[in-house]
Amino acid sequence: MDDTDIKILNPSVNYEDQTNEDGFVNSDTLIKTYLRKKESKQYNKTIDEDTFYKYFSLIMAFIFMIIILNITFVAYKSIDPVAFDNCKSIKSENIIDVFSSVDDIDSAKHALIRWRPENYTFEKYNIENCGRNGVFAYYFSENNDTYIVCDDETIQYVETICKEPRFMGQLLIKVIT
């Protein structure tokens, strides 16, 4: 038998009234009501605290993720400084023969001027694979163009290729740096 069956059997009693026959509220009912309200407040407080801790941990995880990405980005950039640059310098495959001896900076400049008369500025000297069989490379620049004169009597052109980073790449680099 449940509560509804008892109410049907004895309809003269007001079961909604929580008072006893003296007109006072039953102490058991007061205690139960008090405990129910207290439990409800604690439950709501627990829900609020849980929600706070969930959002707090989510925000902290996001902050730590940005910090870790920033450290990774800085470490990678220190290893390879041109990794995230938009422009790359690439040697062209075209090799031009100049048929004049290249032994030093002056002879390299004369060979370059003989091939194309311009006002060239010496940039640097490297020991690297150059031209077809060359070892010594003399870098000259003219405006925005760079030419490499090799000791095997050849000239190569350095092309600068730039590309615009995509939206997500721009956004990621802005957030990390």
PDB file of C-alpha atoms in Angstrom:
ATOM      1  CA  MET A   1       0.000   0.000   0.000  1.00  0.00           C
ATOM      2  CA  ASP A   2       1.283   3.403  -0.833  1.00  0.00           C
ATOM      3  CA  ASP A   3       0.228   6.902   0.271  1.00  0.00           C
ATOM      4  CA  THR A   4      -2.500   7.322  -2.333  1.00  0.00           C
ATOM      5  CA  ASP A   5      -4.226   4.112  -1.214  1.00  0.00           C
ATOM      6  CA  ILE A   6      -4.288   5.297   2.401  1.00  0.00           C
ATOM      7  CA  LYS A   7      -5.808   8.639   1.341  1.00  0.00           C
ATOM      8  CA  ILE A   8      -8.539   6.846  -0.554  1.00  0.00           C
ATOM      9  CA  LEU A   9      -9.384   4.596   2.426  1.00  0.00           C
ATOM     10  CA  ASN A  10      -9.646   7.455   4.921  1.00  0.00           C
ATOM     11  CA  PRO A  11     -10.807  10.616   3.090  1.00  0.00           C
ATOM     12  CA  SER A  12     -11.770  12.485   6.256  1.00  0.00           C
ATOM     13  CA  VAL A  13      -8.138  12.978   7.263  1.00  0.00           C
ATOM     14  CA  ASN A  14      -6.215  15.884   5.688  1.00  0.00           C
ATOM     15  CA  TYR A  15      -2.895  14.361   4.878  1.00  0.00           C
ATOM     16  CA  GLU A  16      -1.539  17.598   3.444  1.00  0.00           C
ATOM     17  CA  ASP A  17      -1.757  19.208   6.855  1.00  0.00           C
ATOM     18  CA  GLN A  18       1.511  18.548   8.669  1.00  0.00           C
ATOM     19  CA  THR A  19       0.173  19.269  12.171  1.00  0.00           C
ATOM     20  CA  ASN A  20      -0.707  16.769  14.879  1.00  0.00           C
ATOM     21  CA  GLU A  21      -3.953  16.707  16.881  1.00  0.00           C
ATOM     22  CA  ASP A  22      -2.779  19.500  19.223  1.00  0.00           C
ATOM     23  CA  GLY A  23      -2.331  21.900  16.282  1.00  0.00           C
ATOM     24  CA  PHE A  24       1.464  21.776  16.389  1.00  0.00           C
ATOM     25  CA  VAL A  25       3.689  20.823  13.525  1.00  0.00           C
ATOM     26  CA  ASN A  26       5.017  17.312  13.804  1.00  0.00           C
ATOM     27  CA  SER A  27       8.713  17.329  14.778  1.00  0.00           C
ATOM     28  CA  ASP A  28       9.528  14.443  12.455  1.00  0.00           C
ATOM     29  CA  THR A  29       8.071  16.386   9.557  1.00  0.00           C
ATOM     30  CA  LEU A  30      10.074  19.488  10.527  1.00  0.00           C
ATOM     31  CA  ILE A  31      13.302  17.529  10.702  1.00  0.00           C
ATOM     32  CA  LYS A  32      12.654  15.836   7.374  1.00  0.00           C
ATOM     33  CA  THR A  33      11.777  19.138   5.714  1.00  0.00           C
ATOM     34  CA  TYR A  34      14.866  20.828   7.173  1.00  0.00           C
ATOM     35  CA  LEU A  35      17.149  18.005   6.087  1.00  0.00           C
ATOM     36  CA  ARG A  36      15.599  17.998   2.592  1.00  0.00           C
ATOM     37  CA  LYS A  37      16.186  21.746   2.207  1.00  0.00           C
ATOM     38  CA  LYS A  38      19.730  21.478   3.537  1.00  0.00           C
ATOM     39  CA  GLU A  39      20.484  18.595   1.222  1.00  0.00           C
ATOM     40  CA  SER A  40      19.033  20.532  -1.711  1.00  0.00           C
ATOM     41  CA  LYS A  41      21.213  23.569  -0.914  1.00  0.00           C
ATOM     42  CA  GLN A  42      24.303  21.390  -0.610  1.00  0.00           C
ATOM     43  CA  TYR A  43      23.464  19.684  -3.877  1.00  0.00           C
ATOM     44  CA  ASN A  44      23.014  23.022  -5.647  1.00  0.00           C
ATOM     45  CA  LYS A  45      26.216  24.300  -4.060  1.00  0.00           C
ATOM     46  CA  THR A  46      28.033  21.174  -5.237  1.00  0.00           C
ATOM     47  CA  ILE A  47      26.706  21.695  -8.750  1.00  0.00           C
ATOM     48  CA  ASP A  48      27.869  25.320  -8.708  1.00  0.00           C
ATOM     49  CA  GLU A  49      31.297  24.339  -7.401  1.00  0.00           C
ATOM     50  CA  ASP A  50      31.591  21.556  -9.959  1.00  0.00           C
ATOM     51  CA  THR A  51      30.677  23.941 -12.756  1.00  0.00           C
ATOM     52  CA  PHE A  52      33.211  26.482 -11.494  1.00  0.00           C
ATOM     53  CA  TYR A  53      35.967  23.865 -11.295  1.00  0.00           C
ATOM     54  CA  LYS A  54      35.132  22.541 -14.765  1.00  0.00           C
ATOM     55  CA  TYR A  55      35.359  26.001 -16.329  1.00  0.00           C
ATOM     56  CA  PHE A  56      38.433  26.873 -14.287  1.00  0.00           C
ATOM     57  CA  SER A  57      40.236  23.700 -15.356  1.00  0.00           C
ATOM     58  CA  LEU A  58      39.209  24.301 -18.987  1.00  0.00           C
ATOM     59  CA  ILE A  59      40.616  27.829 -18.905  1.00  0.00           C
ATOM     60  CA  MET A  60      43.820  26.650 -17.220  1.00  0.00           C
ATOM     61  CA  ALA A  61      44.233  23.867 -19.807  1.00  0.00           C
ATOM     62  CA  PHE A  62      43.829  26.413 -22.612  1.00  0.00           C
ATOM     63  CA  ILE A  63      46.415  28.744 -21.021  1.00  0.00           C
ATOM     64  CA  PHE A  64      48.903  25.898 -20.550  1.00  0.00           C
ATOM     65  CA  MET A  65      48.327  24.770 -24.133  1.00  0.00           C
ATOM     66  CA  ILE A  66      49.231  28.259 -25.376  1.00  0.00           C
ATOM     67  CA  ILE A  67      52.320  28.319 -23.143  1.00  0.00           C
ATOM     68  CA  ILE A  68      53.474  24.906 -24.401  1.00  0.00           C
ATOM     69  CA  LEU A  69      52.877  25.928 -28.037  1.00  0.00           C
ATOM     70  CA  ASN A  70      54.772  29.170 -27.448  1.00  0.00           C
ATOM     71  CA  ILE A  71      57.756  27.347 -25.953  1.00  0.00           C
ATOM     72  CA  THR A  72      57.719  24.820 -28.813  1.00  0.00           C
ATOM     73  CA  PHE A  73      57.501  27.603 -31.391  1.00  0.00           C
ATOM     74  CA  VAL A  74      60.422  29.534 -29.830  1.00  0.00           C
ATOM     75  CA  ALA A  75      62.549  26.378 -29.588  1.00  0.00           C
ATOM     76  CA  TYR A  76      61.851  25.420 -33.192  1.00  0.00           C
ATOM     77  CA  LYS A  77      62.498  28.962 -34.381  1.00  0.00           C
ATOM     78  CA  SER A  78      65.850  29.008 -32.556  1.00  0.00           C
ATOM     79  CA  ILE A  79      66.850  25.784 -34.334  1.00  0.00           C
ATOM     80  CA  ASP A  80      65.655  26.906 -37.768  1.00  0.00           C
ATOM     81  CA  PRO A  81      65.227  30.702 -37.883  1.00  0.00           C
ATOM     82  CA  VAL A  82      63.798  30.805 -41.407  1.00  0.00           C
ATOM     83  CA  ALA A  83      61.251  28.028 -40.826  1.00  0.00           C
ATOM     84  CA  PHE A  84      58.279  30.360 -40.459  1.00  0.00           C
ATOM     85  CA  ASP A  85      59.382  33.046 -42.917  1.00  0.00           C
ATOM     86  CA  ASN A  86      57.080  33.662 -45.837  1.00  0.00           C
ATOM     87  CA  CYS A  87      59.946  34.086 -48.317  1.00  0.00           C
ATOM     88  CA  LYS A  88      62.552  31.493 -49.268  1.00  0.00           C
ATOM     89  CA  SER A  89      65.640  31.953 -51.425  1.00  0.00           C
ATOM     90  CA  ILE A  90      66.099  29.173 -53.953  1.00  0.00           C
ATOM     91  CA  LYS A  91      68.931  28.713 -56.425  1.00  0.00           C
ATOM     92  CA  SER A  92      67.671  28.563 -59.969  1.00  0.00           C
ATOM     93  CA  GLU A  93      68.410  25.526 -62.082  1.00  0.00           C
ATOM     94  CA  ASN A  94      69.679  27.744 -64.902  1.00  0.00           C
ATOM     95  CA  ILE A  95      73.480  27.795 -65.061  1.00  0.00           C
ATOM     96  CA  ILE A  96      75.126  30.382 -67.274  1.00  0.00           C
ATOM     97  CA  ASP A  97      78.676  29.823 -68.563  1.00  0.00           C
ATOM     98  CA  VAL A  98      80.871  32.965 -68.580  1.00  0.00           C
ATOM     99  CA  PHE A  99      84.162  31.462 -69.836  1.00  0.00           C
ATOM    100  CA  SER A 100      86.449  33.629 -67.716  1.00  0.00           C
ATOM    101  CA  SER A 101      88.573  32.541 -64.804  1.00  0.00           C
ATOM    102  CA  VAL A 102      87.141  33.154 -61.330  1.00  0.00           C
ATOM    103  CA  ASP A 103      89.805  33.100 -58.632  1.00  0.00           C
ATOM    104  CA  ASP A 104      88.830  35.881 -56.236  1.00  0.00           C
ATOM    105  CA  ILE A 105      86.159  38.533 -55.572  1.00  0.00           C
ATOM    106  CA  ASP A 106      87.438  40.948 -58.243  1.00  0.00           C
ATOM    107  CA  SER A 107      87.605  38.349 -61.000  1.00  0.00           C
ATOM    108  CA  ALA A 108      84.107  37.109 -60.029  1.00  0.00           C
ATOM    109  CA  LYS A 109      82.755  40.663 -60.237  1.00  0.00           C
ATOM    110  CA  HIS A 110      84.435  41.232 -63.632  1.00  0.00           C
ATOM    111  CA  ALA A 111      82.925  37.991 -64.963  1.00  0.00           C
ATOM    112  CA  LEU A 112      79.484  39.076 -63.762  1.00  0.00           C
ATOM    113  CA  ILE A 113      79.843  42.572 -65.259  1.00  0.00           C
ATOM    114  CA  ARG A 114      80.995  41.060 -68.546  1.00  0.00           C
ATOM    115  CA  TRP A 115      77.909  38.864 -68.646  1.00  0.00           C
ATOM    116  CA  ARG A 116      75.457  41.654 -67.692  1.00  0.00           C
ATOM    117  CA  PRO A 117      76.749  45.212 -67.082  1.00  0.00           C
ATOM    118  CA  GLU A 118      75.140  46.492 -63.876  1.00  0.00           C
ATOM    119  CA  ASN A 119      76.285  47.935 -60.547  1.00  0.00           C
ATOM    120  CA  TYR A 120      76.747  44.873 -58.310  1.00  0.00           C
ATOM    121  CA  THR A 121      77.470  44.805 -54.588  1.00  0.00           C
ATOM    122  CA  PHE A 122      79.490  41.990 -53.021  1.00  0.00           C
ATOM    123  CA  GLU A 123      77.553  40.236 -50.247  1.00  0.00           C
ATOM    124  CA  LYS A 124      79.459  37.173 -49.097  1.00  0.00           C
ATOM    125  CA  TYR A 125      81.803  34.370 -49.975  1.00  0.00           C
ATOM    126  CA  ASN A 126      80.941  30.713 -49.268  1.00  0.00           C
ATOM    127  CA  ILE A 127      82.511  27.337 -49.723  1.00  0.00           C
ATOM    128  CA  GLU A 128      79.691  25.177 -51.071  1.00  0.00           C
ATOM    129  CA  ASN A 129      78.637  23.139 -54.074  1.00  0.00           C
ATOM    130  CA  CYS A 130      78.232  25.744 -56.741  1.00  0.00           C
ATOM    131  CA  GLY A 131      77.416  25.583 -60.434  1.00  0.00           C
ATOM    132  CA  ARG A 132      78.357  22.308 -62.090  1.00  0.00           C
ATOM    133  CA  ASN A 133      81.647  21.460 -60.370  1.00  0.00           C
ATOM    134  CA  GLY A 134      82.448  24.571 -58.356  1.00  0.00           C
ATOM    135  CA  VAL A 135      83.365  24.777 -54.716  1.00  0.00           C
ATOM    136  CA  PHE A 136      83.753  28.536 -54.107  1.00  0.00           C
ATOM    137  CA  ALA A 137      80.670  30.781 -54.394  1.00  0.00           C
ATOM    138  CA  TYR A 138      80.761  34.581 -54.578  1.00  0.00           C
ATOM    139  CA  TYR A 139      77.407  36.251 -53.859  1.00  0.00           C
ATOM    140  CA  PHE A 140      76.610  39.593 -55.493  1.00  0.00           C
ATOM    141  CA  SER A 141      73.409  41.611 -55.305  1.00  0.00           C
ATOM    142  CA  GLU A 142      71.890  44.170 -57.622  1.00  0.00           C
ATOM    143  CA  ASN A 143      68.697  45.832 -56.322  1.00  0.00           C
ATOM    144  CA  ASN A 144      66.598  42.846 -55.174  1.00  0.00           C
ATOM    145  CA  ASP A 145      68.376  40.263 -57.322  1.00  0.00           C
ATOM    146  CA  THR A 146      71.166  37.991 -56.093  1.00  0.00           C
ATOM    147  CA  TYR A 147      73.722  36.278 -58.341  1.00  0.00           C
ATOM    148  CA  ILE A 148      76.193  33.554 -57.439  1.00  0.00           C
ATOM    149  CA  VAL A 149      79.446  33.446 -59.381  1.00  0.00           C
ATOM    150  CA  CYS A 150      81.166  30.073 -59.066  1.00  0.00           C
ATOM    151  CA  ASP A 151      84.826  29.208 -59.510  1.00  0.00           C
ATOM    152  CA  ASP A 152      83.936  26.790 -62.335  1.00  0.00           C
ATOM    153  CA  GLU A 153      83.156  29.833 -64.531  1.00  0.00           C
ATOM    154  CA  THR A 154      79.365  29.699 -64.092  1.00  0.00           C
ATOM    155  CA  ILE A 155      76.713  32.065 -62.760  1.00  0.00           C
ATOM    156  CA  GLN A 156      73.531  31.118 -60.961  1.00  0.00           C
ATOM    157  CA  TYR A 157      70.572  33.267 -60.039  1.00  0.00           C
ATOM    158  CA  VAL A 158      68.909  33.156 -56.614  1.00  0.00           C
ATOM    159  CA  GLU A 159      65.139  33.441 -56.784  1.00  0.00           C
ATOM    160  CA  THR A 160      63.156  34.675 -53.802  1.00  0.00           C
ATOM    161  CA  ILE A 161      59.748  33.032 -53.614  1.00  0.00           C
ATOM    162  CA  CYS A 162      57.206  34.476 -51.212  1.00  0.00           C
ATOM    163  CA  LYS A 163      53.816  33.098 -50.341  1.00  0.00           C
ATOM    164  CA  GLU A 164      51.026  34.526 -48.263  1.00  0.00           C
ATOM    165  CA  PRO A 165      50.306  32.323 -45.228  1.00  0.00           C
ATOM    166  CA  ARG A 166      46.805  30.944 -44.909  1.00  0.00           C
ATOM    167  CA  PHE A 167      44.330  32.314 -42.392  1.00  0.00           C
ATOM    168  CA  MET A 168      44.879  29.565 -39.813  1.00  0.00           C
ATOM    169  CA  GLY A 169      48.652  29.917 -40.120  1.00  0.00           C
ATOM    170  CA  GLN A 170      48.424  33.661 -39.550  1.00  0.00           C
ATOM    171  CA  LEU A 171      46.081  33.187 -36.600  1.00  0.00           C
ATOM    172  CA  LEU A 172      48.214  30.480 -35.011  1.00  0.00           C
ATOM    173  CA  ILE A 173      51.420  32.485 -35.322  1.00  0.00           C
ATOM    174  CA  LYS A 174      49.708  35.601 -33.885  1.00  0.00           C
ATOM    175  CA  VAL A 175      48.340  33.635 -30.919  1.00  0.00           C
ATOM    176  CA  ILE A 176      51.628  31.875 -30.183  1.00  0.00           C
ATOM    177  CA  THR A 177      53.873  34.919 -30.513  1.00  0.00           C
TER     178      THR A 177
END
